[in-house]
XYZ file of C-alpha atoms in Angstrom:
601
model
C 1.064 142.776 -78.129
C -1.733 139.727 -78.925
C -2.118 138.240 -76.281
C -1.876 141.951 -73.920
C -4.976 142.850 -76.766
C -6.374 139.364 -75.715
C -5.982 139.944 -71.988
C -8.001 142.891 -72.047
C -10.596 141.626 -74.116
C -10.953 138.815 -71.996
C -11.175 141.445 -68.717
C -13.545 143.562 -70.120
C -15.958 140.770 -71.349
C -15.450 139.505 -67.656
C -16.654 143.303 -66.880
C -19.700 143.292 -69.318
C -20.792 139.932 -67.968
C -21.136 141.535 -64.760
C -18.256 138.338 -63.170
C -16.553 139.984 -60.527
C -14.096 137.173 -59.211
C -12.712 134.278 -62.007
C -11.148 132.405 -59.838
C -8.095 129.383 -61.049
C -8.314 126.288 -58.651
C -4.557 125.067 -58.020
C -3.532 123.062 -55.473
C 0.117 123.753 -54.237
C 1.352 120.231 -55.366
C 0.333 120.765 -59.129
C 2.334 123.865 -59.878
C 4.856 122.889 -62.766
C 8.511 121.565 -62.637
C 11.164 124.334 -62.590
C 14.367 123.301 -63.339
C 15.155 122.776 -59.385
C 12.061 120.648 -59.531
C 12.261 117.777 -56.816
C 8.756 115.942 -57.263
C 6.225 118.545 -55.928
C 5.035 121.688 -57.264
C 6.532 124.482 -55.531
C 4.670 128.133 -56.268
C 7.529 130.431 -55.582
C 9.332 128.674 -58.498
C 10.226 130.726 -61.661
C 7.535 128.068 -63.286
C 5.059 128.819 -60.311
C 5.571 132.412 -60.880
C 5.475 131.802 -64.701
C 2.079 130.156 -64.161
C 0.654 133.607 -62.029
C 1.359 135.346 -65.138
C -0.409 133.093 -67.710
C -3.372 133.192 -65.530
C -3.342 136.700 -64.973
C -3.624 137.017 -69.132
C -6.465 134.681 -69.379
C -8.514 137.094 -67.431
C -8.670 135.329 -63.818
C -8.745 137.674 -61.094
C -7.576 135.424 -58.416
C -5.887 131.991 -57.604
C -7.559 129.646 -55.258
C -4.974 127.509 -53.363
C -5.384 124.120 -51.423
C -4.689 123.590 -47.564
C -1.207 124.231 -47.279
C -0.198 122.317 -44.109
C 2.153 119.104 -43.829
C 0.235 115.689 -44.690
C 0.979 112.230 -43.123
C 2.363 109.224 -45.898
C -0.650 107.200 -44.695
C -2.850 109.994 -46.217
C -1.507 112.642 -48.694
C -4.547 114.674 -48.921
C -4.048 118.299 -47.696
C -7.509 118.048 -45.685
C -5.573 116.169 -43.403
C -2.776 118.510 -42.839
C -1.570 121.007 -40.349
C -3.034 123.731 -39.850
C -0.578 125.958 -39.145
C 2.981 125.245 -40.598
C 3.176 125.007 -44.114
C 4.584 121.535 -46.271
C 8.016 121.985 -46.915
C 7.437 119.926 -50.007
C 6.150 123.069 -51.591
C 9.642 124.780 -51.467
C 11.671 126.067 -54.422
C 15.367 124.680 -53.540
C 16.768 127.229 -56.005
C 15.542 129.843 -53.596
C 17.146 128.635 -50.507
C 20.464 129.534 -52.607
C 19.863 132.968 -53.353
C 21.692 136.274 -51.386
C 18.425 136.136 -48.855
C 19.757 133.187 -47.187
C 23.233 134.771 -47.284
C 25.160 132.146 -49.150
C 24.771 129.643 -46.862
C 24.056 126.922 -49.301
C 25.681 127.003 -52.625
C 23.895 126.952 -56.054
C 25.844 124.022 -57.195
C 25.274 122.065 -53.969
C 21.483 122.428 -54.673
C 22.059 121.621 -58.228
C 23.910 118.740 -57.530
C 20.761 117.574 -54.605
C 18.167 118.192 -57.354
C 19.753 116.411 -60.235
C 20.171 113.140 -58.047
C 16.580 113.479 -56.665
C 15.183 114.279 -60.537
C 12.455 112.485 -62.245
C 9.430 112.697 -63.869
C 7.536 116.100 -64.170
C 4.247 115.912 -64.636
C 3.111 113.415 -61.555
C 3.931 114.537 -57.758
C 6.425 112.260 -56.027
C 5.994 112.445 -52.404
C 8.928 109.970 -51.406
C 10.936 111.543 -53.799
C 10.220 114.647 -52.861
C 10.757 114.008 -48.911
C 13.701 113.101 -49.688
C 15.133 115.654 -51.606
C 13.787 118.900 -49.783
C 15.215 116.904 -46.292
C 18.691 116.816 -47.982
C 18.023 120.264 -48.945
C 16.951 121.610 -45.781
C 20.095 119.490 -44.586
C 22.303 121.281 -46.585
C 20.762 124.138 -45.402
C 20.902 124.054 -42.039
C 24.466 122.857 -42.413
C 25.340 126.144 -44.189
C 24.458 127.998 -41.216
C 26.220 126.664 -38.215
C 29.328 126.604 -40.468
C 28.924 130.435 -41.156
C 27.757 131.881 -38.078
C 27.591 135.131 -39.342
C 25.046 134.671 -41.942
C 23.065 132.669 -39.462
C 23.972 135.892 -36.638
C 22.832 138.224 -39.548
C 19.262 135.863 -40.013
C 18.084 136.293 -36.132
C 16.352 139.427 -36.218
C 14.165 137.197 -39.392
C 13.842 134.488 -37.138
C 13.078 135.833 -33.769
C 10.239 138.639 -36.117
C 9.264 134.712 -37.027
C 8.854 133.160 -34.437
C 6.956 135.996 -32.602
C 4.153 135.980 -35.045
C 4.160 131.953 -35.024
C 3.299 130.972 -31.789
C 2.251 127.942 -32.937
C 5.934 127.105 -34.131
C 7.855 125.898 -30.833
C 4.773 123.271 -30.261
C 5.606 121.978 -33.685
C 9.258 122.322 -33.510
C 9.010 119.855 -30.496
C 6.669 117.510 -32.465
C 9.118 117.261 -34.807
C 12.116 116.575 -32.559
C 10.467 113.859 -30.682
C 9.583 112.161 -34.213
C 12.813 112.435 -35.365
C 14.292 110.893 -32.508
C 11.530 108.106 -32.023
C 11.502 107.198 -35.606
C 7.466 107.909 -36.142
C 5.128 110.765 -36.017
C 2.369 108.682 -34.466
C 2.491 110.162 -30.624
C -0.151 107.639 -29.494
C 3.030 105.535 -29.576
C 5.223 107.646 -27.568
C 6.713 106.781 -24.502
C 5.804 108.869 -21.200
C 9.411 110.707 -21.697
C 9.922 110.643 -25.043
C 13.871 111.282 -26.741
C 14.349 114.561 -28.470
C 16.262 115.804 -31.436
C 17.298 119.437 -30.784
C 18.578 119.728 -34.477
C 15.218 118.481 -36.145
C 13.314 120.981 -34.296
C 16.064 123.816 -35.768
C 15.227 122.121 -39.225
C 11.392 122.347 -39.038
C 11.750 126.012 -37.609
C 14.377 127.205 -40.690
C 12.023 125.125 -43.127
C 8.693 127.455 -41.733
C 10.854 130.604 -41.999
C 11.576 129.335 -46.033
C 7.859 128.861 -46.494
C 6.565 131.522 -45.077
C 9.412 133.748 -46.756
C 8.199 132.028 -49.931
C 4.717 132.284 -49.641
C 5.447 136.373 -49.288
C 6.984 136.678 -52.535
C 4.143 134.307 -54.380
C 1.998 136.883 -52.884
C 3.790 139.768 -53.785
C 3.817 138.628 -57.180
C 0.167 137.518 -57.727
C -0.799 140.931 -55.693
C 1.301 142.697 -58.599
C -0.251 141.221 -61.593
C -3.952 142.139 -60.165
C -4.195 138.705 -58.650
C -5.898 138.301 -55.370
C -4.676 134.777 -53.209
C -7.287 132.766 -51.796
C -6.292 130.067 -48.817
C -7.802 126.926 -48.045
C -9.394 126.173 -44.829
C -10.095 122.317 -44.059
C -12.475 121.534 -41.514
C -10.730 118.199 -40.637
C -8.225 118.605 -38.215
C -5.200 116.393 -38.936
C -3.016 113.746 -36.862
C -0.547 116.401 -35.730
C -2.990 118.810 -34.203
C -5.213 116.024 -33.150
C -2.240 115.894 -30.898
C -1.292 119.537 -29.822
C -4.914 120.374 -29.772
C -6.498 117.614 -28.162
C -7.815 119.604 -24.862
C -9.945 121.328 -27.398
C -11.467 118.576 -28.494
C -14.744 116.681 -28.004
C -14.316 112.662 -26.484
C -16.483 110.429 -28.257
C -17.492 111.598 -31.660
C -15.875 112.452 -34.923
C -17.116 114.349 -37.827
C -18.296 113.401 -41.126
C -20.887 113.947 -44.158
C -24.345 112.324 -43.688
C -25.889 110.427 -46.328
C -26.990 112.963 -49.621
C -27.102 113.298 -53.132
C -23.431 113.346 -53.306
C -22.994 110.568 -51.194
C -25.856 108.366 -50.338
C -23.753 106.294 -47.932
C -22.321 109.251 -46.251
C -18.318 109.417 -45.332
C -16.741 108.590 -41.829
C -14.269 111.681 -42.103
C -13.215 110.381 -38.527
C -12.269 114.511 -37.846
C -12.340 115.630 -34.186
C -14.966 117.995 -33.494
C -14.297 120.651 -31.159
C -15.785 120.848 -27.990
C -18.794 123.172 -27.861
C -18.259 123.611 -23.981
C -14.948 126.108 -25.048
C -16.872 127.964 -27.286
C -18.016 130.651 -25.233
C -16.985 134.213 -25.069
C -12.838 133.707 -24.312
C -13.479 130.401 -24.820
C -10.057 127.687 -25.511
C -11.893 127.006 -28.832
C -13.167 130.422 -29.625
C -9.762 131.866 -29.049
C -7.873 128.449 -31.514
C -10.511 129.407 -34.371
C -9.987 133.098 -34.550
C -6.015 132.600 -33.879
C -6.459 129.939 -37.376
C -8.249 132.712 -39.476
C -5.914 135.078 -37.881
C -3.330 133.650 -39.792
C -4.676 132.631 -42.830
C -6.222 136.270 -43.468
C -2.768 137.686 -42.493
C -1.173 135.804 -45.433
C -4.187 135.777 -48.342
C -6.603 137.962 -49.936
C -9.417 135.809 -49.279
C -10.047 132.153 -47.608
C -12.140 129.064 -49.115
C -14.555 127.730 -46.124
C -14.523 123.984 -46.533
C -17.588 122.251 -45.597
C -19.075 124.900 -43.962
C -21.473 122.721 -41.659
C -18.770 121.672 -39.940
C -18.787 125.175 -38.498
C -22.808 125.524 -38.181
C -24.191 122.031 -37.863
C -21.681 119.710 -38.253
C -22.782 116.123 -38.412
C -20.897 113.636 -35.766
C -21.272 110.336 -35.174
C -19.544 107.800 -32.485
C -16.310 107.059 -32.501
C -14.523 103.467 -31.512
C -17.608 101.599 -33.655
C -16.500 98.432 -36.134
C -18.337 99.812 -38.680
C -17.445 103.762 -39.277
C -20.084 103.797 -42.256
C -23.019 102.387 -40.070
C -22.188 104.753 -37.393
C -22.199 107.562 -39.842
C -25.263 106.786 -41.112
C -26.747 106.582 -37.411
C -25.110 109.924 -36.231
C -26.800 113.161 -35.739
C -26.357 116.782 -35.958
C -24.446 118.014 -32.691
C -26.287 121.375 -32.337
C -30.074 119.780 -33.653
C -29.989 116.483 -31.668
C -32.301 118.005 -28.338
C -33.738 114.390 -27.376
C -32.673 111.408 -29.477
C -32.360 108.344 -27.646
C -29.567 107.008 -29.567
C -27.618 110.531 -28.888
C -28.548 111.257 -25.362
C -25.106 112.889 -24.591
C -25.570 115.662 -27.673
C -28.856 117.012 -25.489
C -26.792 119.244 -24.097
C -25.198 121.069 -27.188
C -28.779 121.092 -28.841
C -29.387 125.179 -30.160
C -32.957 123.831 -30.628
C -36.258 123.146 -29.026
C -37.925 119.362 -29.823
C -41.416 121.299 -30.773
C -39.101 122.409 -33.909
C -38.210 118.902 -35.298
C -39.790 117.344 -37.933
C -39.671 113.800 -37.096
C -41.104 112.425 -40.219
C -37.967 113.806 -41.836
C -34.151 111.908 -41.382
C -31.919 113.358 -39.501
C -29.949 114.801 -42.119
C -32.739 116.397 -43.912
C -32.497 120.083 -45.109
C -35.751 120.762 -43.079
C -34.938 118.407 -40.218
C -35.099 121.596 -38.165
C -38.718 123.500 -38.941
C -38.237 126.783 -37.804
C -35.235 128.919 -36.009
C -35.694 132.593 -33.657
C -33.059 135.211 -34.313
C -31.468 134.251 -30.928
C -31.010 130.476 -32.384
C -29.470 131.826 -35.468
C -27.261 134.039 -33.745
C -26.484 130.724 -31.799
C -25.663 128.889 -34.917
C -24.170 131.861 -36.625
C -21.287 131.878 -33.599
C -18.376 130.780 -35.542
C -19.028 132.849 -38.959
C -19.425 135.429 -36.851
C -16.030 135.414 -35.751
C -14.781 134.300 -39.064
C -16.052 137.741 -40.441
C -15.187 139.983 -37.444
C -11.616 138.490 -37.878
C -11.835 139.146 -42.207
C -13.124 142.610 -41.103
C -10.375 143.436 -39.301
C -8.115 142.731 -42.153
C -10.150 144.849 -44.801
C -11.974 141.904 -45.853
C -15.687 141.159 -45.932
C -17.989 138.287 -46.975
C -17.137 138.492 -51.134
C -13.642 137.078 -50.078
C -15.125 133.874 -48.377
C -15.736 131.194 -51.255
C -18.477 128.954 -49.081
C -18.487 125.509 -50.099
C -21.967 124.682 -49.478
C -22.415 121.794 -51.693
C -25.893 119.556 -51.807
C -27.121 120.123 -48.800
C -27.797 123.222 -47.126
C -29.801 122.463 -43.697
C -32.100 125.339 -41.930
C -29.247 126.687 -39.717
C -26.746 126.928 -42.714
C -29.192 128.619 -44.860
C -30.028 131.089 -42.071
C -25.967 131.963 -41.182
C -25.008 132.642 -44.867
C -28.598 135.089 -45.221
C -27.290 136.910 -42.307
C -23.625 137.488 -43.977
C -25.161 138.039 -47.515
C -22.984 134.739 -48.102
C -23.287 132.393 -51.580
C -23.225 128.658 -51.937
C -21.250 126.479 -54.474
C -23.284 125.676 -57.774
C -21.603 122.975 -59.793
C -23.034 122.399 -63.147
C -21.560 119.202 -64.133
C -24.092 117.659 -61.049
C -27.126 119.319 -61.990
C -30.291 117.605 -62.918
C -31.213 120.347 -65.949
C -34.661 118.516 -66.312
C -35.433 119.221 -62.938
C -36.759 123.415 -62.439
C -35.638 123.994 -58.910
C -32.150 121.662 -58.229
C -29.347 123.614 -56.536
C -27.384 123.086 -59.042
C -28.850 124.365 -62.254
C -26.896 127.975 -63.217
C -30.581 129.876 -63.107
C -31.309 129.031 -60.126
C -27.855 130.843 -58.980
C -28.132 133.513 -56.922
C -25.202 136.928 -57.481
C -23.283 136.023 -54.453
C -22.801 132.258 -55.672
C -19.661 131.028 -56.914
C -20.230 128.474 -59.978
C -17.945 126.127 -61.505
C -18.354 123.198 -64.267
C -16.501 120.909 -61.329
C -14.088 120.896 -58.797
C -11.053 118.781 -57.150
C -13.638 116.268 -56.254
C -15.261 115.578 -59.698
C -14.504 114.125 -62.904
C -12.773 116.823 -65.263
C -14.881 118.365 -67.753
C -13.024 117.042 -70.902
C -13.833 113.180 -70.192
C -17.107 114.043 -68.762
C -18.576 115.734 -71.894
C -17.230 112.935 -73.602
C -19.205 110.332 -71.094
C -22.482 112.538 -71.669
C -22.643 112.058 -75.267
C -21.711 108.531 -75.142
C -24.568 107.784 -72.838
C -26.995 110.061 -74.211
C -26.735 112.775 -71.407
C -25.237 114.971 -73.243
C -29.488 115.523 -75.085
C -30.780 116.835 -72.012
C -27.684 118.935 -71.512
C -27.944 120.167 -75.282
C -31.739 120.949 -74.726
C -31.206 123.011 -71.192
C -27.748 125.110 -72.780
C -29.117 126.009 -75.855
C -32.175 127.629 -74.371
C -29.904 129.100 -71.896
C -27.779 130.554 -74.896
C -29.771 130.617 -77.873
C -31.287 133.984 -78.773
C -33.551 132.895 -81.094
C -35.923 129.660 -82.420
C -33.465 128.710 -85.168
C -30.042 129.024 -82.802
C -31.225 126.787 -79.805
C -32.300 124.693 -82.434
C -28.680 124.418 -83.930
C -26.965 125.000 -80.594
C -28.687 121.772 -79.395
C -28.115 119.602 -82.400
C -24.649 120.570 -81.962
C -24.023 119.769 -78.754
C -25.584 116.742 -78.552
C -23.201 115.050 -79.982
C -20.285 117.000 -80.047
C -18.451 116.282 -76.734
C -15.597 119.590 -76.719
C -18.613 122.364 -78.526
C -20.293 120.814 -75.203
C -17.311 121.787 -72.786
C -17.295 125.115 -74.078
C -21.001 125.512 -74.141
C -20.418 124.301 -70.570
C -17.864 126.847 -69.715
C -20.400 129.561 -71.377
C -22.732 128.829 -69.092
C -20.837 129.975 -65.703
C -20.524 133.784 -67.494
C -24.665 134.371 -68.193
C -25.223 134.963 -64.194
C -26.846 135.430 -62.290
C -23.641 134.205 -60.357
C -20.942 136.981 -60.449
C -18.344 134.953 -59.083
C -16.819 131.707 -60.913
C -14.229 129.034 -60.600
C -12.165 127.149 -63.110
C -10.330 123.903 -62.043
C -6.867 123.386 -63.616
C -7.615 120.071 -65.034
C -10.978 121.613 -66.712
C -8.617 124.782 -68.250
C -5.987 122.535 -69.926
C -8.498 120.089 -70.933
C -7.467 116.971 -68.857
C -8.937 113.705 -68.789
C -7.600 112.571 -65.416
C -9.233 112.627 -62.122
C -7.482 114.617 -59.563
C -9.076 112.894 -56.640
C -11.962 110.328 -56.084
C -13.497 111.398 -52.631
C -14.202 109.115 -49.617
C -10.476 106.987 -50.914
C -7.653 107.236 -49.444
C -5.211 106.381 -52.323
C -2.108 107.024 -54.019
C -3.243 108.196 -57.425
C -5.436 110.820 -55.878
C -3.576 114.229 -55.142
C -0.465 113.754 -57.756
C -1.802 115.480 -61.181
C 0.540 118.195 -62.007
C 0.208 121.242 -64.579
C 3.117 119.755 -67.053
C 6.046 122.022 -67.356
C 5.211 123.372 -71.058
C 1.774 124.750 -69.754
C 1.797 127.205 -72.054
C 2.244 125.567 -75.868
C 0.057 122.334 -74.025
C -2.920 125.014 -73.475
C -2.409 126.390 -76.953
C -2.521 122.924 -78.360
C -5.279 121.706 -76.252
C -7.466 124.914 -77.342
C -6.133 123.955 -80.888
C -7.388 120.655 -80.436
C -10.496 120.756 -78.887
C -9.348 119.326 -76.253
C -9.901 122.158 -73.647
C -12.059 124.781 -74.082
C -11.427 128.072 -74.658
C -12.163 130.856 -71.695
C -12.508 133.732 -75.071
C -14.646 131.826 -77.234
C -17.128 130.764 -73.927
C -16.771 134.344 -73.260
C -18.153 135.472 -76.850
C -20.908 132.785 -76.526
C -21.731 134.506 -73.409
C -22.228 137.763 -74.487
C -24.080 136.789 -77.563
C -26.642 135.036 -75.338
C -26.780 138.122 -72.772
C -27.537 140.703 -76.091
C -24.216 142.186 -74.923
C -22.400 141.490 -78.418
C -24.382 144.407 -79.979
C -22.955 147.962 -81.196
C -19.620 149.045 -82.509
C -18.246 147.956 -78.863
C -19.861 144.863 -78.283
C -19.314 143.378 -81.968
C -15.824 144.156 -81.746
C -15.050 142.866 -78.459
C -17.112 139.470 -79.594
C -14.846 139.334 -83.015
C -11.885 139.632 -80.665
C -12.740 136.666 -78.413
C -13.902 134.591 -81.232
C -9.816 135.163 -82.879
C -11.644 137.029 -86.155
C -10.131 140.596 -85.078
C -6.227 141.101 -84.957
């Protein structure tokens, strides 16, 4: 009965604040270990499902997922993945044994794979975890050819399957021709390449697992008030690089231009897609809505990753011996309408040379000076469809989370004013001394979506920390506590406290994304259980990024972190909130505050 009290305290301070979406950020591979647990978080596990509920009593209102697709073992990150199909890896093996797959693997067999597979918990495994899910798709696909009919009894799944995956027999041959060859790498393939008929059977029964999967997540985050919210990457990974490449542009890759986040910029080395396909029933037009298609089919709402890559995406020239030179010398494809170093982009240029200012860089925000309504229709081209394709599945732009980071060029800034879209404010980066930086929480706008930090930064626990080491954490004190003082006396306090007291800073931190103006805001894992370890450091490809995990007692580790100090607490940033907002006031308001602050039982 506490924590239900707690739950709807927590929702209807949410509701006073005027925060319409709290959103958890999870990516698939840190859900905790079940006990079929085989080195990778799986979602549709009773801990995965455990771990909807906890979140659904803390007062989020939806869980944000990473890319879901299948990643190389060069490069784990799920930017790089498919697409399309979905990781195996993210399985729950006990699952695959229940009556939906008619018996055709036993319990104890599965027991038996897991247990020899088993290891540590709280760090993902990939080669572990390869291996186990491939003896347990094994197993698997065993169990049906030996009882033909269960497998007779699964066709009318299959075939419903395979009809609404049409990306699936591509795939399916993909795989067999790796698994015969020995290597996914088809730019080593022979003209006629060997095929294995049984690894494409695999793959397909592996899909039909995680889609079936996925479903029931879905199902159950749908029944605890829990919207879903995919991933979409804007890189386009070493499989589809493959299956897609007629779609693609020869010559240049994608990547991020030099900026405040990244003064070097970052040779992503993504294909681009060609602009020449893009027209009405365009080849490319036709691949992006078929993507969105499919992710909107199968979420509640979709995460737009680097959204210039969709409006002005930044390209540079592939085949160079230095990637971060060529970066740095690249252009914007649809701004570039005369450069002499970029003479072939002249033709994809949605702009005029009168309306470049040259004494800017390239990659300025105001590179381009001015745009007409037929431009920005021009640039708005792939939104456009993004939306008409979220339309048609009751959707509409409050279920797009935009990640429009640093840098938000002309073009950009005109295509999200035209959808009434928000940008990404994230507090940890923000210079509070300076009136007008992007990322200060007043200068948010109500369609923003504002965190403390994301996958990309350091969590907030060992970043408070840092600040009042260094002597940050002053200016930080000095900017919160007029943002939630009320009076002379309480910023006065508020400030001395915080300036030196690194986990009253989190939380003062944490405050800050419920005072608006932003109604919508996101909560890394790592930052909600108080962790000090970085999830991944951008621009590296290495193997401790990508492998934190929630650990399998989530729920007494977040009671002792709160405990602690060592995370801070959603309720009391919630009460600070509403103190600072005047919205603690009357019988209601003073109660709900005692609540959150644990003095009301």
């Amino acid at each position: 009965m506490t924590r239900r009290i707690e739950t709807d305290a927590l929702r209807a301070a949410l509701a006073r604040l005027g925060i319409e979406r709290l959103a958890l950020s999870i990516h698939q591979p840190s859900f905790p270990a079940s006990r079929d647990d085989v080195g990778h978080g799986a979602p549709a596990s009773a801990r995965g499902l455990d771990l909807l509920r906890f979140a659904a009593s803390l007062g989020f209102t939806s869980v944000a997922l990473g890319p879901a697709g299948i990643t190389t073992r060069a490069n784990r990150s799920p930017y790089d993945g498919t697409l399309f199909s979905r990781s195996p890896l993210a399985l729950s093996p006990a699952a695959l044994a229940s009556e939906a797959w008619g018996g055709a693997v036993a319990p104890g067999l599965i027991d038996r794979i897991v247990q020899r597979f088993r290891g540590a918990e709280e760090r993902v495994d990939y080669a572990r975890a390869e291996a186990a899910m491939d003896a347990v798709l094994r197993a698997l696909h065993a169990g049906l050819r030996e009882k033909p009919g269960v497998a007779a009894a699964m066709e009318g799944r299959r075939e419903a399957f395979r009809r609404a995956s049409p990306w699936l027999a591509e795939e399916a041959r993909f795989e067999a021709i790796s698994a015969a060859i020995g290597h996914d790498d088809p730019t080593r393939w022979p003209a006629s390449p060997p095929s294995d008929p049984g690894a494409a059977t695999q793959f397909e029964i592996a899909q039909l697992a995680a889609a079936e999967q996925h479903h029931a997540f879905l199902r159950e985050a749908r029944a605890l008030g829990l919207a879903v919210v995919a991933d979409a990457q804007i890189g386009i990974g070493h499989r589809d690089r493959h299956l897609y490449r007629s779609l693609l542009l020869p010559g240049y890759a994608m990547g991020a231009p030099p900026s405040r986040t990244n003064p070097e910029g970052q040779p992503w080395e993504y294909p681009v897609l060609d602009p020449r396909q893009w027209g009405d029933g365009g080849a490319a037009r036709r691949f992006v809505k078929r993507r969105f298609e499919a992710l909107f089919a199968e979420h509640d709402g979709v995460r737009i990753d680097h959204p210039h890559g969709w409006v002005c995406p930044w390209v540079y020239r592939t085949g160079t011996p230095d990637p971060v030179l060529a970066v740095q010398r690249g252009a914007r494809l649809f701004e570039s309408p005369d450069l002499p170093d970029h003479p072939d982009l002249a033709a994809f240029s949605r702009v005029r040379p009168d309306q470049i200012d040259r004494g800017k860089p390239r990659f300025d925000d105001a590179w381009v000076t001015e745009l007409t309504p037929a431009q920005v229709d021009a640039f708005a081209s792939a939104f456009d469809v993004i939306l008409e394709v979220a339309r048609g599945a009751g959707r509409g732009p409050g279920d797009l989370i935009v990640e429009v980071l640093s840098t938000c060029p002309r073009p950009l800034g005109s295509v999200l004013e035209r959808h009434g879209l928000g940008r990404f404010r994230v507090t940890q980066k923000a210079r509070v001394e300076v009136e007008d930086d992007v990322y200060r929480s007043d200068n948010a706008r109500p369609a923003d979506w504002i965190m403390t930090g994301n996958h990309d930064t350091p969590p907030l626990a060992a970043l408070s920390a840092s600040f009042v080491k260094s002597g940050e954490s002053r200016r930080r004190a000095a900017f919160l506590a007029r943002r939630l003082g009320t009076t002379a006396d309480e910023r006065a306090a508020i400030e001395g406290r915080l300036a030196s007291d690194a986990p009253a800073l989190s939380e003062a931190m944490l405050a800050e994304l419920f005072l608006g103006p932003a109604r919508n805001a996101l909560i890394f894992w790592v930052d909600l259980f108080g962790g000090t370890g970085v999830y991944n450091r951008p621009g590296v490809v290495s193997p401790d990024n990508w492998v934190m995990r929630v650990p399998p007692d989530f729920e007494a580790e977040y009671d002792r972190a709160i405990e602690s100090g060592q995370a801070p607490s959603i309720a009391r940033a919630l009460a600070l909130a509403l103190h600072a907002r005047g919205l603690d006031e009357g019988f209601e308001g003073a109660a709900l505050a005692r609540v959150l602050r644990g003095e009301a039982g």
